[in-house]
Amino acid sequence: TGAGLDDLMEGLALQSEVMDLRADVEARAEGLVIDARIEKGVGVVVDCIVRWGTLETGDYVLSGVSGGKLRILNNVDNKQIKKAGPSDPVRIIGLKTLPQAGDPIVCVQSEEIAKQIIQRREDLISASGTQESFRAEASDAELDLQITGVASKHGSMTQGLLKKYGFSGNSRIEGESDEDAEIRIPILLKADADGTLAALRDSVLSISEESKLNLCIDPIALGIGHVTMSDVRLARDSGATILCFNLKGAKDSAAMNLAAAEDVNIRSHKVIYHLLDEAKDAFSTYFPPVETELPHGNGIVKAVYDVNNKKDAEKVAGLTVVDGSLYLDKSNDDSGSLVCEYRVKRDGKAISPVGLRAKSLRRVKDEVNDVHRGDECGLGLLDYTDLEEGDIIECFSKEMKNMFV
């Protein structure tokens, strides 16, 4: 709400004056990375704030295992400046790879010193086996994603994933029920900026809390920028879904063609809530199928007629179709036909038995297979005669469908 913010700032200013806190503007600059991303035609763009010293164009800067010569220095209005002092928020361009949000950023004397420091840090990471970047984090700590070289990285990932998931990407222990068995869902996340990627990962992982099943969402890889050929191959081998936020997915035509040929599922959106809905829809393919109702239509009973024919007597409801269509049996391109069932409602409550079928469907005097919205028809129900004027009769089918539950 901002309540008390002015008092806080006034207190900080007062304390800095009393304690004589001053930043050394003559020292080499030090700062903190706020966000980082890759922009087309520009390269790596880093938003940071200077905490100490003076940052100037041409300085060699270093953050984590990322470094480079500062080519462009912009202020908060995105206007180019030559230098920035303590507490100044700036946008810098010149780093060769993406740093992490929250990493310190420092200036060094030369590019050679920057390369030496980066090499020592990479050696330290390789020797210790720790993964400092959240991009490489996965739920299985044994999976090592921090490997240099596209081919080596892809091979290592593939071996680890095959060991982890098997060939189906979703293993179960024999004898476990659907609700007890752990459902592992491998995903690959892409975003336009470092900070955005962290928020995307947290949002997607929180989806598991909405499921009543034992769901384990596993981010096997995370990255900045558009989907690449390596991403598609990794998703293909692991059975993962690729989720892209604030990106158009695979920008490279070769990657798009490979994804289409290998049936790799790529979902992208610029609105996080819509992307999470897309993610749930993609995750539903991993869930055991459940029986669902497919509504076709409904009608209101205008009159009830006793019909006597040579075979037997029946009650026929004179209906007006209010919504959709009513069928004897509905044809379906996938399964040939769908068995249509009916439900009679009176005062908003279902009064008919389960599995009620139609015996006859007429329009005027002709037997028909379907009637549509606005049509008047006569409907006879098999072994059911409890019909009254004003009843609502619904037509539906049942099908097995994968749903996020």
GROMACS .gro file of C-alpha atoms in nm:
model
  405
    1THR     CA    1   0.000   0.000   0.000
    2GLY     CA    2   0.299   0.232   0.042
    3ALA     CA    3   0.198   0.323   0.396
    4GLY     CA    4   0.499   0.442   0.597
    5LEU     CA    5   0.731   0.448   0.296
    6ASP     CA    6   0.803   0.820   0.327
    7ASP     CA    7   0.889   0.778   0.695
    8LEU     CA    8   1.120   0.490   0.611
    9MET     CA    9   1.307   0.687   0.345
   10GLU     CA   10   1.336   0.988   0.575
   11GLY     CA   11   1.472   0.764   0.850
   12LEU     CA   12   1.729   0.607   0.618
   13ALA     CA   13   1.844   0.948   0.497
   14LEU     CA   14   1.876   1.070   0.856
   15GLN     CA   15   2.074   0.765   0.965
   16SER     CA   16   2.310   0.797   0.669
   17GLU     CA   17   2.378   1.158   0.764
   18VAL     CA   18   2.431   1.078   1.132
   19MET     CA   19   2.657   0.779   1.058
   20ASP     CA   20   2.830   0.969   0.775
   21LEU     CA   21   2.772   0.687   0.527
   22ARG     CA   22   2.934   0.770   0.193
   23ALA     CA   23   3.004   0.567  -0.119
   24ASP     CA   24   3.345   0.596  -0.282
   25VAL     CA   25   3.276   0.737  -0.629
   26GLU     CA   26   3.643   0.698  -0.728
   27ALA     CA   27   3.652   0.320  -0.679
   28ARG     CA   28   3.578   0.057  -0.942
   29ALA     CA   29   3.205   0.010  -0.973
   30GLU     CA   30   3.012  -0.260  -0.794
   31GLY     CA   31   2.642  -0.328  -0.836
   32LEU     CA   32   2.358  -0.577  -0.829
   33VAL     CA   33   2.177  -0.743  -1.121
   34ILE     CA   34   1.803  -0.673  -1.117
   35ASP     CA   35   1.709  -0.855  -1.439
   36ALA     CA   36   1.867  -0.987  -1.758
   37ARG     CA   37   1.733  -1.082  -2.099
   38ILE     CA   38   1.827  -1.122  -2.464
   39GLU     CA   39   1.692  -0.866  -2.709
   40LYS     CA   40   1.694  -0.907  -3.085
   41GLY     CA   41   1.967  -0.707  -3.256
   42VAL     CA   42   2.116  -0.603  -2.922
   43GLY     CA   43   2.220  -0.916  -2.736
   44VAL     CA   44   2.238  -0.952  -2.360
   45VAL     CA   45   2.068  -0.663  -2.180
   46VAL     CA   46   2.115  -0.632  -1.803
   47ASP     CA   47   1.924  -0.404  -1.567
   48CYS     CA   48   2.125  -0.332  -1.255
   49ILE     CA   49   2.183  -0.077  -0.982
   50VAL     CA   50   2.524   0.070  -0.895
   51ARG     CA   51   2.607   0.033  -0.525
   52TRP     CA   52   2.966   0.155  -0.514
   53GLY     CA   53   3.206   0.346  -0.736
   54THR     CA   54   3.146   0.481  -1.085
   55LEU     CA   55   3.045   0.271  -1.386
   56GLU     CA   56   3.158   0.401  -1.726
   57THR     CA   57   3.125   0.296  -2.089
   58GLY     CA   58   3.422   0.080  -2.188
   59ASP     CA   59   3.464  -0.082  -1.844
   60TYR     CA   60   3.511  -0.458  -1.823
   61VAL     CA   61   3.230  -0.596  -1.609
   62LEU     CA   62   3.189  -0.936  -1.451
   63SER     CA   63   2.888  -1.113  -1.297
   64GLY     CA   64   2.907  -1.477  -1.199
   65VAL     CA   65   3.049  -1.661  -1.500
   66SER     CA   66   2.936  -1.390  -1.739
   67GLY     CA   67   3.158  -1.104  -1.848
   68GLY     CA   68   3.233  -0.855  -2.124
   69LYS     CA   69   3.316  -0.500  -2.220
   70LEU     CA   70   3.048  -0.241  -2.148
   71ARG     CA   71   2.940  -0.114  -2.492
   72ILE     CA   72   2.623   0.079  -2.403
   73LEU     CA   73   2.516   0.238  -2.074
   74ASN     CA   74   2.158   0.370  -2.046
   75ASN     CA   75   1.963   0.534  -1.764
   76VAL     CA   76   1.609   0.450  -1.650
   77ASP     CA   77   1.467   0.655  -1.940
   78ASN     CA   78   1.668   0.433  -2.179
   79LYS     CA   79   1.881   0.731  -2.279
   80GLN     CA   80   2.249   0.671  -2.332
   81ILE     CA   81   2.487   0.808  -2.067
   82LYS     CA   82   2.863   0.793  -2.022
   83LYS     CA   83   2.883   0.708  -1.652
   84ALA     CA   84   2.670   0.623  -1.349
   85GLY     CA   85   2.738   0.663  -0.978
   86PRO     CA   86   2.623   0.496  -0.656
   87SER     CA   87   2.248   0.423  -0.628
   88ASP     CA   88   2.193   0.487  -1.000
   89PRO     CA   89   1.974   0.227  -1.178
   90VAL     CA   90   2.119   0.157  -1.524
   91ARG     CA   91   2.080  -0.071  -1.824
   92ILE     CA   92   2.403  -0.214  -1.960
   93ILE     CA   93   2.484  -0.397  -2.284
   94GLY     CA   94   2.806  -0.588  -2.343
   95LEU     CA   95   2.800  -0.910  -2.141
   96LYS     CA   96   2.842  -1.222  -2.351
   97THR     CA   97   2.607  -1.449  -2.154
   98LEU     CA   98   2.312  -1.398  -1.922
   99PRO     CA   99   2.384  -1.336  -1.553
  100GLN     CA  100   2.134  -1.427  -1.283
  101ALA     CA  101   1.901  -1.182  -1.116
  102GLY     CA  102   2.048  -1.097  -0.776
  103ASP     CA  103   2.410  -1.166  -0.874
  104PRO     CA  104   2.672  -0.902  -0.787
  105ILE     CA  105   2.831  -0.722  -1.080
  106VAL     CA  106   3.182  -0.575  -1.056
  107CYS     CA  107   3.431  -0.393  -1.276
  108VAL     CA  108   3.780  -0.539  -1.333
  109GLN     CA  109   4.098  -0.390  -1.478
  110SER     CA  110   4.101  -0.575  -1.813
  111GLU     CA  111   3.939  -0.842  -2.024
  112GLU     CA  112   4.223  -1.084  -1.947
  113ILE     CA  113   4.158  -1.058  -1.574
  114ALA     CA  114   3.785  -1.107  -1.634
  115LYS     CA  115   3.854  -1.425  -1.835
  116GLN     CA  116   4.083  -1.560  -1.563
  117ILE     CA  117   3.823  -1.501  -1.293
  118ILE     CA  118   3.548  -1.661  -1.504
  119GLN     CA  119   3.768  -1.965  -1.573
  120ARG     CA  120   3.844  -2.009  -1.202
  121ARG     CA  121   3.475  -1.987  -1.117
  122GLU     CA  122   3.381  -2.242  -1.384
  123ASP     CA  123   3.653  -2.479  -1.259
  124LEU     CA  124   3.528  -2.437  -0.903
  125ILE     CA  125   3.170  -2.515  -1.009
  126SER     CA  126   3.282  -2.822  -1.206
  127ALA     CA  127   3.495  -2.948  -0.917
  128SER     CA  128   3.234  -2.896  -0.647
  129GLY     CA  129   2.945  -3.023  -0.857
  130THR     CA  130   2.720  -2.743  -0.733
  131GLN     CA  131   2.469  -2.575  -0.959
  132GLU     CA  132   2.461  -2.204  -0.885
  133SER     CA  133   2.220  -2.121  -1.164
  134PHE     CA  134   1.855  -2.204  -1.112
  135ARG     CA  135   1.830  -2.273  -1.486
  136ALA     CA  136   1.998  -2.607  -1.424
  137GLU     CA  137   1.794  -2.704  -1.122
  138ALA     CA  138   1.566  -3.006  -1.143
  139SER     CA  139   1.389  -3.208  -0.880
  140ASP     CA  140   1.644  -3.490  -0.915
  141ALA     CA  141   1.976  -3.364  -0.782
  142GLU     CA  142   2.165  -3.631  -0.975
  143LEU     CA  143   2.073  -3.475  -1.309
  144ASP     CA  144   2.363  -3.256  -1.422
  145LEU     CA  145   2.251  -2.993  -1.672
  146GLN     CA  146   2.544  -2.752  -1.641
  147ILE     CA  147   2.762  -2.886  -1.923
  148THR     CA  148   2.927  -2.677  -2.190
  149GLY     CA  149   2.868  -2.751  -2.557
  150VAL     CA  150   2.530  -2.810  -2.716
  151ALA     CA  151   2.595  -3.171  -2.816
  152SER     CA  152   2.748  -3.268  -2.481
  153LYS     CA  153   2.472  -3.096  -2.288
  154HIS     CA  154   2.202  -3.266  -2.494
  155GLY     CA  155   2.365  -3.609  -2.459
  156SER     CA  156   2.404  -3.577  -2.084
  157MET     CA  157   2.047  -3.457  -2.043
  158THR     CA  158   1.910  -3.738  -2.256
  159GLN     CA  159   2.097  -4.008  -2.062
  160GLY     CA  160   1.982  -3.869  -1.731
  161LEU     CA  161   1.622  -3.836  -1.845
  162LEU     CA  162   1.604  -4.187  -1.987
  163LYS     CA  163   1.736  -4.316  -1.655
  164LYS     CA  164   1.491  -4.100  -1.466
  165TYR     CA  165   1.173  -4.150  -1.668
  166GLY     CA  166   1.234  -4.461  -1.876
  167PHE     CA  167   1.109  -4.445  -2.233
  168SER     CA  168   0.753  -4.347  -2.149
  169GLY     CA  169   0.838  -4.047  -1.931
  170ASN     CA  170   0.592  -4.167  -1.667
  171SER     CA  171   0.664  -4.481  -1.466
  172ARG     CA  172   0.447  -4.642  -1.206
  173ILE     CA  173   0.499  -4.902  -0.940
  174GLU     CA  174   0.301  -5.218  -0.992
  175GLY     CA  175   0.004  -5.241  -0.757
  176GLU     CA  176  -0.026  -4.868  -0.698
  177SER     CA  177  -0.362  -4.704  -0.752
  178ASP     CA  178  -0.400  -4.399  -0.976
  179GLU     CA  179  -0.428  -4.166  -0.679
  180ASP     CA  180  -0.126  -4.314  -0.494
  181ALA     CA  181   0.109  -4.340  -0.791
  182GLU     CA  182   0.341  -4.047  -0.849
  183ILE     CA  183   0.279  -3.878  -1.183
  184ARG     CA  184   0.598  -3.717  -1.312
  185ILE     CA  185   0.555  -3.444  -1.570
  186PRO     CA  186   0.877  -3.326  -1.737
  187ILE     CA  187   0.866  -2.967  -1.866
  188LEU     CA  188   1.103  -2.729  -2.040
  189LEU     CA  189   1.058  -2.360  -1.959
  190LYS     CA  190   1.157  -2.062  -2.176
  191ALA     CA  191   1.109  -1.691  -2.105
  192ASP     CA  192   1.227  -1.355  -2.233
  193ALA     CA  193   1.416  -1.250  -1.919
  194ASP     CA  194   1.597  -1.401  -1.623
  195GLY     CA  195   1.361  -1.267  -1.356
  196THR     CA  196   1.057  -1.365  -1.560
  197LEU     CA  197   1.189  -1.720  -1.590
  198ALA     CA  198   1.217  -1.754  -1.212
  199ALA     CA  199   0.859  -1.634  -1.165
  200LEU     CA  200   0.739  -1.868  -1.441
  201ARG     CA  201   0.906  -2.168  -1.278
  202ASP     CA  202   0.750  -2.095  -0.939
  203SER     CA  203   0.404  -2.046  -1.096
  204VAL     CA  204   0.419  -2.370  -1.295
  205LEU     CA  205   0.546  -2.571  -0.997
  206SER     CA  206   0.257  -2.441  -0.786
  207ILE     CA  207   0.012  -2.616  -1.023
  208SER     CA  208   0.092  -2.948  -0.850
  209GLU     CA  209  -0.077  -2.816  -0.534
  210GLU     CA  210  -0.408  -2.785  -0.724
  211SER     CA  211  -0.420  -3.155  -0.813
  212LYS     CA  212  -0.566  -3.422  -0.588
  213LEU     CA  213  -0.323  -3.675  -0.737
  214ASN     CA  214   0.042  -3.721  -0.642
  215LEU     CA  215   0.179  -3.485  -0.905
  216CYS     CA  216   0.550  -3.408  -0.953
  217ILE     CA  217   0.620  -3.132  -1.206
  218ASP     CA  218   0.985  -3.161  -1.307
  219PRO     CA  219   1.157  -2.868  -1.487
  220ILE     CA  220   1.430  -3.054  -1.675
  221ALA     CA  221   1.571  -2.738  -1.834
  222LEU     CA  222   1.514  -2.364  -1.821
  223GLY     CA  223   1.642  -2.097  -2.056
  224ILE     CA  224   1.617  -1.746  -2.193
  225GLY     CA  225   1.513  -1.679  -2.552
  226HIS     CA  226   1.322  -1.863  -2.822
  227VAL     CA  227   1.298  -2.241  -2.854
  228THR     CA  228   1.598  -2.390  -3.031
  229MET     CA  229   1.667  -2.720  -3.207
  230SER     CA  230   1.843  -2.846  -2.894
  231ASP     CA  231   1.534  -2.766  -2.685
  232VAL     CA  232   1.309  -2.957  -2.925
  233ARG     CA  233   1.538  -3.261  -2.927
  234LEU     CA  234   1.554  -3.264  -2.548
  235ALA     CA  235   1.175  -3.236  -2.521
  236ARG     CA  236   1.133  -3.514  -2.776
  237ASP     CA  237   1.364  -3.755  -2.595
  238SER     CA  238   1.217  -3.683  -2.251
  239GLY     CA  239   0.851  -3.649  -2.352
  240ALA     CA  240   0.848  -3.297  -2.206
  241THR     CA  241   0.612  -3.010  -2.284
  242ILE     CA  242   0.778  -2.678  -2.373
  243LEU     CA  243   0.618  -2.376  -2.203
  244CYS     CA  244   0.714  -2.030  -2.331
  245PHE     CA  245   0.624  -1.703  -2.159
  246ASN     CA  246   0.628  -1.371  -2.344
  247LEU     CA  247   0.778  -1.545  -2.647
  248LYS     CA  248   0.641  -1.678  -2.973
  249GLY     CA  249   0.784  -2.023  -2.916
  250ALA     CA  250   1.019  -2.154  -3.185
  251LYS     CA  251   1.130  -1.862  -3.399
  252ASP     CA  252   1.364  -2.076  -3.606
  253SER     CA  253   1.176  -2.245  -3.891
  254ALA     CA  254   1.394  -2.555  -3.860
  255ALA     CA  255   1.304  -2.588  -3.490
  256MET     CA  256   0.934  -2.540  -3.569
  257ASN     CA  257   0.945  -2.805  -3.842
  258LEU     CA  258   1.125  -3.050  -3.613
  259ALA     CA  259   0.872  -2.989  -3.335
  260ALA     CA  260   0.585  -3.055  -3.576
  261ALA     CA  261   0.750  -3.369  -3.717
  262GLU     CA  262   0.833  -3.510  -3.372
  263ASP     CA  263   0.497  -3.408  -3.220
  264VAL     CA  264   0.663  -3.193  -2.952
  265ASN     CA  265   0.406  -2.992  -2.758
  266ILE     CA  266   0.496  -2.619  -2.745
  267ARG     CA  267   0.264  -2.384  -2.555
  268SER     CA  268   0.327  -2.008  -2.546
  269HIS     CA  269   0.141  -1.704  -2.416
  270LYS     CA  270   0.204  -1.347  -2.306
  271VAL     CA  271  -0.043  -1.365  -2.016
  272ILE     CA  272   0.075  -1.585  -1.729
  273TYR     CA  273  -0.276  -1.697  -1.627
  274HIS     CA  274  -0.351  -1.811  -1.981
  275LEU     CA  275  -0.018  -1.995  -1.999
  276LEU     CA  276  -0.096  -2.177  -1.673
  277ASP     CA  277  -0.430  -2.284  -1.820
  278GLU     CA  278  -0.241  -2.408  -2.128
  279ALA     CA  279  -0.003  -2.595  -1.896
  280LYS     CA  280  -0.290  -2.769  -1.717
  281ASP     CA  281  -0.435  -2.873  -2.051
  282ALA     CA  282  -0.098  -3.016  -2.155
  283PHE     CA  283  -0.049  -3.189  -1.818
  284SER     CA  284  -0.389  -3.358  -1.846
  285THR     CA  285  -0.244  -3.603  -2.101
  286TYR     CA  286  -0.043  -3.759  -1.816
  287PHE     CA  287  -0.352  -3.813  -1.600
  288PRO     CA  288  -0.554  -4.137  -1.599
  289PRO     CA  289  -0.873  -4.101  -1.806
  290VAL     CA  290  -1.197  -4.029  -1.620
  291GLU     CA  291  -1.557  -4.065  -1.731
  292THR     CA  292  -1.709  -3.732  -1.833
  293GLU     CA  293  -2.041  -3.620  -1.977
  294LEU     CA  294  -2.059  -3.468  -2.323
  295PRO     CA  295  -2.382  -3.264  -2.337
  296HIS     CA  296  -2.566  -3.253  -2.670
  297GLY     CA  297  -2.882  -3.055  -2.596
  298ASN     CA  298  -3.204  -3.028  -2.399
  299GLY     CA  299  -3.572  -2.964  -2.451
  300ILE     CA  300  -3.878  -2.869  -2.250
  301VAL     CA  301  -4.190  -3.089  -2.234
  302LYS     CA  302  -4.493  -2.906  -2.374
  303ALA     CA  303  -4.733  -3.201  -2.359
  304VAL     CA  304  -4.743  -3.575  -2.282
  305TYR     CA  305  -4.924  -3.820  -2.514
  306ASP     CA  306  -5.028  -4.182  -2.467
  307VAL     CA  307  -4.946  -4.369  -2.786
  308ASN     CA  308  -5.078  -4.719  -2.853
  309ASN     CA  309  -4.925  -4.915  -3.136
  310LYS     CA  310  -4.929  -5.277  -3.241
  311LYS     CA  311  -4.627  -5.368  -3.031
  312ASP     CA  312  -4.688  -5.189  -2.701
  313ALA     CA  313  -4.805  -4.867  -2.541
  314GLU     CA  314  -4.573  -4.582  -2.457
  315LYS     CA  315  -4.578  -4.225  -2.336
  316VAL     CA  316  -4.435  -3.971  -2.576
  317ALA     CA  317  -4.317  -3.628  -2.463
  318GLY     CA  318  -4.400  -3.344  -2.699
  319LEU     CA  319  -4.083  -3.136  -2.683
  320THR     CA  320  -3.944  -2.807  -2.802
  321VAL     CA  321  -3.566  -2.826  -2.836
  322VAL     CA  322  -3.429  -2.533  -2.635
  323ASP     CA  323  -3.055  -2.583  -2.680
  324GLY     CA  324  -2.829  -2.800  -2.894
  325SER     CA  325  -2.968  -3.120  -3.048
  326LEU     CA  326  -3.137  -3.445  -2.942
  327TYR     CA  327  -3.025  -3.778  -3.089
  328LEU     CA  328  -3.117  -4.143  -3.097
  329ASP     CA  329  -2.746  -4.217  -3.143
  330LYS     CA  330  -2.486  -3.960  -3.238
  331SER     CA  331  -2.230  -4.041  -3.504
  332ASN     CA  332  -1.868  -3.970  -3.423
  333ASP     CA  333  -1.578  -3.958  -3.667
  334ASP     CA  334  -1.336  -4.111  -3.416
  335SER     CA  335  -1.536  -4.397  -3.265
  336GLY     CA  336  -1.818  -4.449  -3.516
  337SER     CA  337  -2.107  -4.360  -3.283
  338LEU     CA  338  -2.176  -4.233  -2.933
  339VAL     CA  339  -2.441  -4.390  -2.716
  340CYS     CA  340  -2.681  -4.113  -2.621
  341GLU     CA  341  -2.845  -4.118  -2.279
  342TYR     CA  342  -3.126  -3.902  -2.140
  343ARG     CA  343  -3.199  -3.740  -1.807
  344VAL     CA  344  -3.537  -3.605  -1.694
  345LYS     CA  345  -3.531  -3.306  -1.458
  346ARG     CA  346  -3.823  -3.169  -1.260
  347ASP     CA  347  -3.789  -2.856  -1.050
  348GLY     CA  348  -3.415  -2.862  -1.111
  349LYS     CA  349  -3.365  -3.218  -0.981
  350ALA     CA  350  -3.296  -3.536  -1.178
  351ILE     CA  351  -3.580  -3.788  -1.134
  352SER     CA  352  -3.496  -4.047  -1.400
  353PRO     CA  353  -3.277  -4.358  -1.354
  354VAL     CA  354  -2.919  -4.368  -1.479
  355GLY     CA  355  -2.863  -4.496  -1.833
  356LEU     CA  356  -3.203  -4.390  -1.971
  357ARG     CA  357  -3.219  -4.441  -2.349
  358ALA     CA  358  -3.448  -4.310  -2.621
  359LYS     CA  359  -3.700  -4.552  -2.768
  360SER     CA  360  -3.829  -4.332  -3.048
  361LEU     CA  361  -3.775  -3.983  -3.190
  362ARG     CA  362  -4.031  -3.836  -3.428
  363ARG     CA  363  -4.083  -3.511  -3.604
  364VAL     CA  364  -4.446  -3.481  -3.714
  365LYS     CA  365  -4.505  -3.847  -3.811
  366ASP     CA  366  -4.159  -3.927  -3.941
  367GLU     CA  367  -3.900  -4.125  -3.749
  368VAL     CA  368  -3.580  -3.919  -3.734
  369ASN     CA  369  -3.234  -3.969  -3.588
  370ASP     CA  370  -3.186  -3.611  -3.464
  371VAL     CA  371  -3.369  -3.284  -3.404
  372HIS     CA  372  -3.216  -2.943  -3.349
  373ARG     CA  373  -3.269  -2.620  -3.160
  374GLY     CA  374  -3.610  -2.469  -3.222
  375ASP     CA  375  -3.759  -2.796  -3.356
  376GLU     CA  376  -4.069  -2.958  -3.211
  377CYS     CA  377  -4.061  -3.334  -3.177
  378GLY     CA  378  -4.197  -3.638  -2.999
  379LEU     CA  379  -3.960  -3.833  -2.775
  380GLY     CA  380  -4.031  -4.175  -2.629
  381LEU     CA  381  -3.805  -4.306  -2.354
  382LEU     CA  382  -3.729  -4.675  -2.305
  383ASP     CA  383  -3.915  -4.821  -2.002
  384TYR     CA  384  -3.988  -4.478  -1.857
  385THR     CA  385  -4.327  -4.305  -1.836
  386ASP     CA  386  -4.301  -4.052  -1.551
  387LEU     CA  387  -4.331  -3.742  -1.768
  388GLU     CA  388  -4.507  -3.415  -1.695
  389GLU     CA  389  -4.552  -3.087  -1.874
  390GLY     CA  390  -4.263  -2.849  -1.788
  391ASP     CA  391  -4.005  -3.125  -1.738
  392ILE     CA  392  -3.660  -3.067  -1.884
  393ILE     CA  393  -3.511  -3.356  -2.081
  394GLU     CA  394  -3.134  -3.355  -2.139
  395CYS     CA  395  -2.945  -3.553  -2.401
  396PHE     CA  396  -2.580  -3.644  -2.338
  397SER     CA  397  -2.310  -3.904  -2.397
  398LYS     CA  398  -2.038  -4.042  -2.174
  399GLU     CA  399  -1.676  -4.062  -2.276
  400MET     CA  400  -1.339  -4.133  -2.119
  401LYS     CA  401  -1.123  -3.823  -2.122
  402ASN     CA  402  -0.789  -3.712  -1.978
  403MET     CA  403  -0.856  -3.421  -1.744
  404PHE     CA  404  -0.653  -3.224  -1.492
  405VAL     CA  405  -0.798  -3.318  -1.155
   0.00000   0.00000   0.00000
